[in-house]
Short mmCIF file of C-alpha atoms in Angstrom, two decimals:
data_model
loop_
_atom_site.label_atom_id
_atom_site.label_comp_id
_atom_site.label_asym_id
_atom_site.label_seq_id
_atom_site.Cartn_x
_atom_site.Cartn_y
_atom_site.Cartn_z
CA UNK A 13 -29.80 21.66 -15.71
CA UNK A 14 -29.29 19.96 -12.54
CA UNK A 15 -28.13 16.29 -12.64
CA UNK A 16 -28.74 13.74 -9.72
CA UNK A 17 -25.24 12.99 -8.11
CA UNK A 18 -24.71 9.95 -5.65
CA UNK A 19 -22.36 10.13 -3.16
CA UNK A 20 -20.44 6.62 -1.85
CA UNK A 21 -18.93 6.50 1.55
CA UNK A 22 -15.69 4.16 1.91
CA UNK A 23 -14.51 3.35 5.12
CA UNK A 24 -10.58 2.61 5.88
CA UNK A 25 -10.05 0.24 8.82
CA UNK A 26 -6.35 -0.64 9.45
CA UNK A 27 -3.86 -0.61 12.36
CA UNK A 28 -1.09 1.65 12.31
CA UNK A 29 1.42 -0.36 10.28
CA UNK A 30 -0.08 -0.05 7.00
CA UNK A 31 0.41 3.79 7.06
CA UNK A 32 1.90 4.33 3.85
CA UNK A 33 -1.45 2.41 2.28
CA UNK A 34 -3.72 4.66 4.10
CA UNK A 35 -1.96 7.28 2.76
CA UNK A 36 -1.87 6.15 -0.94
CA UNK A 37 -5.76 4.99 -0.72
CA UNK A 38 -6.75 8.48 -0.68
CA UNK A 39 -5.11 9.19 -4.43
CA UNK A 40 -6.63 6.23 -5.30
CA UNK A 41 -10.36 7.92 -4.61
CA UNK A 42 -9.02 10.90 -6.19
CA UNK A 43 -8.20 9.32 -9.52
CA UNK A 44 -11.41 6.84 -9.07
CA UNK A 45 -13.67 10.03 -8.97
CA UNK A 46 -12.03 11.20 -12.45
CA UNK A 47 -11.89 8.22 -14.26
CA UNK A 48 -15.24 6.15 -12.58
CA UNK A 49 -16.83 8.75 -11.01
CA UNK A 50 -17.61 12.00 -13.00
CA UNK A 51 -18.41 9.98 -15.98
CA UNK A 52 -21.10 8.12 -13.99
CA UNK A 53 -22.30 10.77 -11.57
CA UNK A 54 -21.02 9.33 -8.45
CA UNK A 55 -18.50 10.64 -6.09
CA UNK A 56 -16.57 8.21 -3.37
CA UNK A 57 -15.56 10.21 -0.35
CA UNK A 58 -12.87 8.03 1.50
CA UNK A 59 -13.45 8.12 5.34
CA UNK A 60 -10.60 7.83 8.11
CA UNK A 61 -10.66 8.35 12.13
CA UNK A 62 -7.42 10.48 11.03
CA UNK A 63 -10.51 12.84 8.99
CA UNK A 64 -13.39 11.74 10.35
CA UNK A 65 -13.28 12.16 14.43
CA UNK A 66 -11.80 14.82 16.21
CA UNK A 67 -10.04 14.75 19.87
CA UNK A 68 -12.59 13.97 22.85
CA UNK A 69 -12.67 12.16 26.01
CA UNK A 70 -14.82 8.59 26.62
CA UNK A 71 -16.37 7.19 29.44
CA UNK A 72 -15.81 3.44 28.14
CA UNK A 73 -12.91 3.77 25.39
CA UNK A 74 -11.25 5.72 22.96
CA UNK A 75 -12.47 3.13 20.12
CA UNK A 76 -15.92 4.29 21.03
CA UNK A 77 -15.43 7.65 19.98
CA UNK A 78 -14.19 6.77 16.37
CA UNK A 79 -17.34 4.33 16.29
CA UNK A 80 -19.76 7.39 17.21
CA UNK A 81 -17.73 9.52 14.98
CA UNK A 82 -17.66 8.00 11.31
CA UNK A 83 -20.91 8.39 9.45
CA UNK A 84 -22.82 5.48 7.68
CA UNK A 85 -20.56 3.96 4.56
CA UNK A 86 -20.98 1.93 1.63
CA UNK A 87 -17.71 0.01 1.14
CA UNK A 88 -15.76 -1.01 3.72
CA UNK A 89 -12.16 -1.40 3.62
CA UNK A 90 -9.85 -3.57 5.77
CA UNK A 91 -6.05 -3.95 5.64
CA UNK A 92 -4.07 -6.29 7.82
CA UNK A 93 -0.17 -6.83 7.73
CA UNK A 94 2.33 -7.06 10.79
CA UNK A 95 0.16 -5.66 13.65
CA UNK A 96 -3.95 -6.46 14.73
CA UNK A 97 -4.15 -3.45 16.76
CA UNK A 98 -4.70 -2.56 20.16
CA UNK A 99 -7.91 -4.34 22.01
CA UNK A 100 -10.74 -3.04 22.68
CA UNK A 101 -13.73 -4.33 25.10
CA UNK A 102 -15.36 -6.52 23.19
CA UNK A 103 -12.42 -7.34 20.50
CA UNK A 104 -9.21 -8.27 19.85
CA UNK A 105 -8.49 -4.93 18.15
CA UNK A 106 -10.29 -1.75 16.93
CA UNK A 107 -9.96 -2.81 13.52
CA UNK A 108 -11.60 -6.21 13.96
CA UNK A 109 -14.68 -4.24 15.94
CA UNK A 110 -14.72 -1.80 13.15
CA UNK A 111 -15.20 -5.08 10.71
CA UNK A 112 -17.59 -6.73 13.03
CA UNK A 113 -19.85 -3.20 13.01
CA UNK A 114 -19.30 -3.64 9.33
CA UNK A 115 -20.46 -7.36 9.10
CA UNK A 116 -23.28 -6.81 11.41
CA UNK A 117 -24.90 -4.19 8.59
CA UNK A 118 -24.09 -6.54 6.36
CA UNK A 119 -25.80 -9.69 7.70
CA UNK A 120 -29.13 -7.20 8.90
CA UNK A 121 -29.64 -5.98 5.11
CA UNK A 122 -26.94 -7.75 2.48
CA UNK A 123 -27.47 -4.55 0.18
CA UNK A 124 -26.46 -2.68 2.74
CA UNK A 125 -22.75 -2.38 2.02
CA UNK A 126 -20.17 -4.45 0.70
CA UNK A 127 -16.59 -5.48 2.60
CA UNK A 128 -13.29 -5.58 0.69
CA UNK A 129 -10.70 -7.17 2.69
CA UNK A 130 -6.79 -7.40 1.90
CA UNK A 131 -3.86 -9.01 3.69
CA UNK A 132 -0.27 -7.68 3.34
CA UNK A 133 2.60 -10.33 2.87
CA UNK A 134 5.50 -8.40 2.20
CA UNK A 135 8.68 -9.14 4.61
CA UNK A 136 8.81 -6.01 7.29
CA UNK A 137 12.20 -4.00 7.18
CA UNK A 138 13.02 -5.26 9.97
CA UNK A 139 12.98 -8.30 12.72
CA UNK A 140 11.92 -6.13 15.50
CA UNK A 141 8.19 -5.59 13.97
CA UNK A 142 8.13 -8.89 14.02
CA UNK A 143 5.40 -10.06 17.14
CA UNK A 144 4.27 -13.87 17.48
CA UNK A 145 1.49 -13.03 19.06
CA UNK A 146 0.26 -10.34 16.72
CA UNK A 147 0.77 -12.58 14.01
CA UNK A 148 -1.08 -15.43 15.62
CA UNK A 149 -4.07 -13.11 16.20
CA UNK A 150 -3.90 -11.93 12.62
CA UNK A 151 -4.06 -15.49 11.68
CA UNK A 152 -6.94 -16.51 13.78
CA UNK A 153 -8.73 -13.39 12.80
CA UNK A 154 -8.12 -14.75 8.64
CA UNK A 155 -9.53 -18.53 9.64
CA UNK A 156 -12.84 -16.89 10.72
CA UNK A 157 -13.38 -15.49 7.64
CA UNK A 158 -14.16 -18.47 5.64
CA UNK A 159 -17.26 -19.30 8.33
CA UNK A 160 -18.57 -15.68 7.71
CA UNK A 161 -18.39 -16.36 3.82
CA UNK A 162 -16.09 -13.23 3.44
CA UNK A 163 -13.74 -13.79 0.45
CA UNK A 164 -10.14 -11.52 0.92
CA UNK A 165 -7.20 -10.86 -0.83
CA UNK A 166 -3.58 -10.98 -0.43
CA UNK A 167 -1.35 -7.80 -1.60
CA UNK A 168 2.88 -7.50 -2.14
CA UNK A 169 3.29 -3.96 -2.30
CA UNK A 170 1.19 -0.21 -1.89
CA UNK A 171 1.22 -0.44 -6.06
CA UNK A 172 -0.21 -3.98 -6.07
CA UNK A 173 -3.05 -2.89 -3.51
CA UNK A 174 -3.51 0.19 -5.21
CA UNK A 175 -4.14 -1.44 -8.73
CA UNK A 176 -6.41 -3.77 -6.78
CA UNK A 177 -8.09 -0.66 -5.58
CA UNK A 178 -8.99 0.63 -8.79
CA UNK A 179 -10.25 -2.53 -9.99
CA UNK A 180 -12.39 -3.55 -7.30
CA UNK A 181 -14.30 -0.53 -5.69
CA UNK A 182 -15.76 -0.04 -8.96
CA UNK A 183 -17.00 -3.66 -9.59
CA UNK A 184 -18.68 -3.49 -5.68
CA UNK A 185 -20.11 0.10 -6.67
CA UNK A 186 -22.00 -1.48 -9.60
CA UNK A 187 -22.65 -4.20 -6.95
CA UNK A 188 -24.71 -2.36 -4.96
CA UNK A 189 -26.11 -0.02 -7.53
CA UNK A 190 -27.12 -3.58 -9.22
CA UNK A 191 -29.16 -4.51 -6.01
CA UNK A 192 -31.52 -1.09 -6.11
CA UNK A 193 -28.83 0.32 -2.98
CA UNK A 194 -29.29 3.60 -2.17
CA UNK A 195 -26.10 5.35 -1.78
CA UNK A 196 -25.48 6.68 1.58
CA UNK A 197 -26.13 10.40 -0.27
CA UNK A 198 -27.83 11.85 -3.20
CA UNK A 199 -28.14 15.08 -4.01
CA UNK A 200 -28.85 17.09 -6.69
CA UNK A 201 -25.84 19.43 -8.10
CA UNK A 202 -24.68 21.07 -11.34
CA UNK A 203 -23.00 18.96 -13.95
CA UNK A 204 -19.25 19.87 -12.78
CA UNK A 205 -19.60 18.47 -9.25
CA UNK A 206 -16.20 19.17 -7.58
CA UNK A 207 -12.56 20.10 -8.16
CA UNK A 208 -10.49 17.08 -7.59
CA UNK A 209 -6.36 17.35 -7.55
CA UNK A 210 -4.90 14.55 -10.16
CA UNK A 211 -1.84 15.17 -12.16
CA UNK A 212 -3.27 17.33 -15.34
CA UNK A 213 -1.51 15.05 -17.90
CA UNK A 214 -4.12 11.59 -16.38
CA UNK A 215 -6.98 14.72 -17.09
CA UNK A 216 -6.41 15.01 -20.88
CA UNK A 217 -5.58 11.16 -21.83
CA UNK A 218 -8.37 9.84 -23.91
CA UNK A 219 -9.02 6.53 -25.87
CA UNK A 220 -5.75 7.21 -28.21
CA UNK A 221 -3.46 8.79 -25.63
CA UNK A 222 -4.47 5.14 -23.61
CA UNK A 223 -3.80 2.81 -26.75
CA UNK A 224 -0.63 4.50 -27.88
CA UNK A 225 0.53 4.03 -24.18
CA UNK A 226 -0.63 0.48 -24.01
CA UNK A 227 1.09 -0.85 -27.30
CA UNK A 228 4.35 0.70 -26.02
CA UNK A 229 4.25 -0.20 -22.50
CA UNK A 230 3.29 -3.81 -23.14
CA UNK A 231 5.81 -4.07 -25.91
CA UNK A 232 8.57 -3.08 -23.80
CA UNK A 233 7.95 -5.51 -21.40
CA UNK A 234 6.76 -8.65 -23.88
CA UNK A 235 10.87 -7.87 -25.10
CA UNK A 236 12.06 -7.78 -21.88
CA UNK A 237 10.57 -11.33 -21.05
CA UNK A 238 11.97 -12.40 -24.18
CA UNK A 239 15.03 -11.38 -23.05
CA UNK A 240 15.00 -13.22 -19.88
CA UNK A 241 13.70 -16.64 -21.74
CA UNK A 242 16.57 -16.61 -24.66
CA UNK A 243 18.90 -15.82 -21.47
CA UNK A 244 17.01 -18.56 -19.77
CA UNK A 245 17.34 -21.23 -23.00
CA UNK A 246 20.95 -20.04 -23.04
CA UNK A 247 21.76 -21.11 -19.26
CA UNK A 248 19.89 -24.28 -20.01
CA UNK A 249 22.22 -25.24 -23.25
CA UNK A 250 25.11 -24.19 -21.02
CA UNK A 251 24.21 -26.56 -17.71
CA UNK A 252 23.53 -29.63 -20.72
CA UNK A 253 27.09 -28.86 -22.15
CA UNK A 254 28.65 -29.33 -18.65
CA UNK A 255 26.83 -32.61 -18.01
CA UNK A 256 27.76 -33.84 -21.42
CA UNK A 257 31.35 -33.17 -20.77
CA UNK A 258 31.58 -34.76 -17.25
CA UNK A 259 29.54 -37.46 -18.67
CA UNK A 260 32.47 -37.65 -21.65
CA UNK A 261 35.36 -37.79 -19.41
CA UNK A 262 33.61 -40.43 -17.08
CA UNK A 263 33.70 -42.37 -19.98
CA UNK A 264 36.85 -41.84 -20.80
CA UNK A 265 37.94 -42.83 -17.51
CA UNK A 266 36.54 -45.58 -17.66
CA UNK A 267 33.62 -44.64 -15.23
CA UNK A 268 36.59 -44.24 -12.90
CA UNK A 269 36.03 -40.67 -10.63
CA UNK A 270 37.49 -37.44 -12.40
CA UNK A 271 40.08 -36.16 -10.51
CA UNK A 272 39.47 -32.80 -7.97
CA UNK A 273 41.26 -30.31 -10.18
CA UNK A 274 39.33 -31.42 -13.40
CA UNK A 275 35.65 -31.15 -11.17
CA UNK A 276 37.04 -28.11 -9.89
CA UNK A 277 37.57 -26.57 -13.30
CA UNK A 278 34.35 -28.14 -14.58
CA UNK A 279 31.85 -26.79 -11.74
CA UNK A 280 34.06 -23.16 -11.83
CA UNK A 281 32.91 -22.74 -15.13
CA UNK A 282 29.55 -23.80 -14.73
CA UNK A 283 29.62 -21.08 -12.08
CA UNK A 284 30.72 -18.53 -13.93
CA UNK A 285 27.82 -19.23 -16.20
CA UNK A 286 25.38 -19.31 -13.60
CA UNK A 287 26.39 -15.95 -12.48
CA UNK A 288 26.90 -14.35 -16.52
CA UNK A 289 23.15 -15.46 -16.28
CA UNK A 290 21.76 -13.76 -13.29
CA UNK A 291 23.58 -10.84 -14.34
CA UNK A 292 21.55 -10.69 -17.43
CA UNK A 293 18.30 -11.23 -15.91
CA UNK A 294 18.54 -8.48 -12.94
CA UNK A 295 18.05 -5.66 -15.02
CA UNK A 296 15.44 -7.06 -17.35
CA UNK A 297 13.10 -7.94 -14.17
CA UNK A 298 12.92 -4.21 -12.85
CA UNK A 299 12.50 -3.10 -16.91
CA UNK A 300 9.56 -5.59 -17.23
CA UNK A 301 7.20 -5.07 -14.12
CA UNK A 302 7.32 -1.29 -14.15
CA UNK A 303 6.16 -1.38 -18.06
CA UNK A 304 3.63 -4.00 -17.35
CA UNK A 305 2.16 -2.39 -14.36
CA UNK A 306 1.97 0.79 -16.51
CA UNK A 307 0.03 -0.78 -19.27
CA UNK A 308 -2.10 -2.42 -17.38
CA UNK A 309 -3.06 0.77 -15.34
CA UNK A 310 -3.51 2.10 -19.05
CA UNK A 311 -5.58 -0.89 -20.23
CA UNK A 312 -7.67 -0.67 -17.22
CA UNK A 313 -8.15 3.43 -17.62
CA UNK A 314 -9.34 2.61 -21.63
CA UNK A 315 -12.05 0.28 -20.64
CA UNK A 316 -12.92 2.81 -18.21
CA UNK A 317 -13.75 5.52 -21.17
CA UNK A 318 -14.97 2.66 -23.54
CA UNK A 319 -17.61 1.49 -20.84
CA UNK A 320 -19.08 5.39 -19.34
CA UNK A 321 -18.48 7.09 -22.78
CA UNK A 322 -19.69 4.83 -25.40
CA UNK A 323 -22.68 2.28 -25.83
CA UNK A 324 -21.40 0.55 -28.96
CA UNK A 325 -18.04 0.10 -28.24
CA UNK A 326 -19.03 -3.98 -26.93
CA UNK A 327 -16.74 -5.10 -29.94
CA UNK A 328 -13.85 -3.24 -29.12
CA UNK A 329 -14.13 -4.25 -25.28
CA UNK A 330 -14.30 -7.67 -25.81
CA UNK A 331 -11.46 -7.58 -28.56
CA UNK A 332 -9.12 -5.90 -25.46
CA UNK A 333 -10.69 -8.66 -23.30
CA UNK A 334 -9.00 -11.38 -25.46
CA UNK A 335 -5.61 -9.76 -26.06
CA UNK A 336 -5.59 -9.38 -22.13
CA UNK A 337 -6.41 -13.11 -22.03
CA UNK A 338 -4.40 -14.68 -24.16
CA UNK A 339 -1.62 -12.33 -22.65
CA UNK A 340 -1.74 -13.30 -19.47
CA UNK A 341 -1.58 -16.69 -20.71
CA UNK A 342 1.84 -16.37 -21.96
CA UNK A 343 2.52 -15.06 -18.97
CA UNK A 344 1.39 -17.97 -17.79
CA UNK A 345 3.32 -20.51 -19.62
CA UNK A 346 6.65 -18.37 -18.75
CA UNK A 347 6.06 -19.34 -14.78
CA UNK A 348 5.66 -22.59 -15.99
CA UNK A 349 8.79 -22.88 -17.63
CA UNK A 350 10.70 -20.58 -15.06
CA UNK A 351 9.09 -22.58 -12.14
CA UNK A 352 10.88 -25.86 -13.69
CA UNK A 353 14.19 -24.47 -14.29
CA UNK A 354 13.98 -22.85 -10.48
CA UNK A 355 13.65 -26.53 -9.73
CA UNK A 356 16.68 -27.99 -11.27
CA UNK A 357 18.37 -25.44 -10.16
CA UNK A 358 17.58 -26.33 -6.51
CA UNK A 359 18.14 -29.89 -7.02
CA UNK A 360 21.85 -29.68 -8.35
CA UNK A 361 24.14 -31.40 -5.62
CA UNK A 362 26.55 -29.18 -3.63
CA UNK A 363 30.07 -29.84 -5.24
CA UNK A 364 31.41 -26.45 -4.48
CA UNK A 365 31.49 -22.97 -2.75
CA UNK A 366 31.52 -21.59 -6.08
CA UNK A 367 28.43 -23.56 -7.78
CA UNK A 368 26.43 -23.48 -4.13
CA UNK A 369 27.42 -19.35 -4.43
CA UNK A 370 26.29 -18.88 -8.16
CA UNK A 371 22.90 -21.38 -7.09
CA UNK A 372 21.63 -18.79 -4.62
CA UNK A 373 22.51 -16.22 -7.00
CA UNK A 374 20.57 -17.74 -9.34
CA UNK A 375 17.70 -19.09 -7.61
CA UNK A 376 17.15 -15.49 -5.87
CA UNK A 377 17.26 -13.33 -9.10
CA UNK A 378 14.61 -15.87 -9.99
CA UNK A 379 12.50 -16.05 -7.12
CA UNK A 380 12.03 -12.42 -7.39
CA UNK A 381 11.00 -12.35 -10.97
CA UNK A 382 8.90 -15.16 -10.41
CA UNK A 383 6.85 -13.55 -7.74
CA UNK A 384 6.65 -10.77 -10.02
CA UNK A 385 5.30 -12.76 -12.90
CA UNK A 386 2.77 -14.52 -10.35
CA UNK A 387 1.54 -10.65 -9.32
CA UNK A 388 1.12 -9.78 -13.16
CA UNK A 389 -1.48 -12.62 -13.58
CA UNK A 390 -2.94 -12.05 -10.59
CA UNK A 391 -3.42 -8.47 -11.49
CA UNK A 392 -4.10 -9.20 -15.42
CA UNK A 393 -6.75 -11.64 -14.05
CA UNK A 394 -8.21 -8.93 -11.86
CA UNK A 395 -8.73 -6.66 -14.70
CA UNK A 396 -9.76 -9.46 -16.96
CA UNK A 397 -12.69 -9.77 -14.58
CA UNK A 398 -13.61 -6.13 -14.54
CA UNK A 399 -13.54 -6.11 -17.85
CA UNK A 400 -16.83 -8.65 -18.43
CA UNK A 401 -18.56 -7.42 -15.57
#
């Protein structure tokens, strides 16, 4: 028998910097009508002027014919990073008139559509894509947003706004379906509504498959972050030794100065434990954000099943709510702790090329991982919050 299908547009607004996203965004839709979409009767179709509009000639501007050309949409998307685009006639670029059309709908019928906005802040390659005056127009463009009551988000990396993706189309999906939206299309088709290419082995996981996958990911990475916190306690018994024994021989010395050889020796060593400690820590940071990110695509593809397959699964869902929570918590209370010894670490006086060398060492291996750590709550949160939708 025939089931009623609804069909959601999503429109991709970006300048030509954020390529690579674009790109990615379109396996995102893929795996979204899988794991969201078939199980709820929906399909997203992801629109792009690179799919959507052909070659043409305008009177007025080539901006105007990508206007004419997309059809009407249900989410749109917006990603800003280096570049604001080229101008157009009434805007700074043809992404900000493409948001404008989009805010426009919005603010004529607020069930309309809904706008998901992200900003890129990952360093570019190189200096030359740096452009002042790009950037200051970005910037501009990002104040006006709090007037127009549009709330955006920030993104590191294509995996970060990816996960984001997956995680937040859905939520403004039931958004709209919650305000009695129409979807841009319905239609009525069989049961098995499309073909869609995803990698077969995502096609067969089920609940199992997720929760075997989620216990080992997320153990793999809770060791690894132990790891880097005994390494961390370690450095910190180390650093107290060294003050103890410069503190001993002042004494000694009768709070006289310690001679240049013996500080030498004493802030070598301290060095050299500095740098035994970033070494350690490097290879656990890679280890732990690729098993983390894993299981928490897994978590996030379990709840999935849990909330389009079952009705009585509400004690199971809010069971994985609260190991998520109290997860990211620890998470949590490792920034805290990492944050503080980042901080003493910056503070310590510059007695020598060798300590300033091992400080930079040190405080970069754990600037990375604590940016890392800071995307993992962010993204825990996230999914926290899709959870009890």
């Amino acid at each position: 028998m025939p089931e009623l299908i609804s069909k959601y547009r999503i429109f991709l607004a970006s300048p030509s910097d954020l390529s690579e996203e674009r790109e990615s965004i379109n396996e995102v839709i893929n795996e979204l009508n899988l794991t969201y979409g078939n199980p709820n009767n929906i399909v997203l179709e992801l629109l792009k002027w690179e799919t959507n509009s052909a070659p043409a000639i305008s009177n007025n501007e080539l901006q105007s014919i990508i206007n004419k050309d997309i059809p009407t949409y249900d989410l749109f998307i917006g990603l800003l990073w280096m570049r604001f685009g080229t101008p157009t006639i009434e805007f700074g670029s043809g992404t900000e008139e493409e948001f404008n059309i989009a805010y426009k709908k919005f603010k004529e019928n607020n069930n309309s559509l809904q706008i998901l906005l992200y900003f890129k802040n990952a360093s570019p390659k190189t200096l030359d894509a740096i452009n002042p005056e790009q950037l200051g127009k970005i910037q501009n463009f990002k104040s006006s947003l709090g007037e127009k009551n549009v709330l955006y988000w920030d993104f590191n990396s294509n995996e970060e706004l990816s996960r984001f993706l997956r995680l937040h189309i859905p939520t403004r999906i039931e958004n709209l379906k919650s305000k009695n939206n129409h979807p841009t299309i319905v239609k009525e088709i069989l049961p098995i509504v499309e073909t869609i290419e995803v990698k077969e082995i995502e096609e067969e996981l089920g609940i199992i498959d997720y929760q075997e996958l989620i216990e080992e990911y997320f153990t793999i990475s809770t060791q690894s972050l132990t790891r880097i916190s005994e390494a961390t306690a370690w450095i910190g018994k180390e650093m107290n030794k060294k003050t103890s024994e410069i503190n001993t021989l002042v004494a000694k010395n009768k709070n006289q100065p310690i001679s240049i050889k013996v500080q030498r020796n004493i802030f070598g060593r301290t060095a050299e434990s500095m740098n035994n400690y970033a070494s350690r820590i490097e290879p656990e940071i890679p280890i732990y954000i690729k098993n983390f990110e894993k299981g928490i695509d897994s978590f996030s593809k379990l709840i999935m099943i849990y909330k389009s397959d079952f009705d009585d699964k509400k004690d199971d869902i809010i069971e994985a709510s609260d190991s998520l929570e109290y997860l990211t918590a620890q998470i949590e209370l490792s920034l805290i702790n990492l944050g503080e010894f980042l901080n003493s670490i910056e503070q310590l006086p510059k007695m020598s090329k060798e300590l300033n060398n091992a400080k930079r060492n040190v405080a970069n291996k754990l600037s990375d991982f604590i940016a890392k750590l800071e995307m993992s709550v962010t993204i825990g949160k996230e999914v926290y919050k899709n959870i009890n939708v």
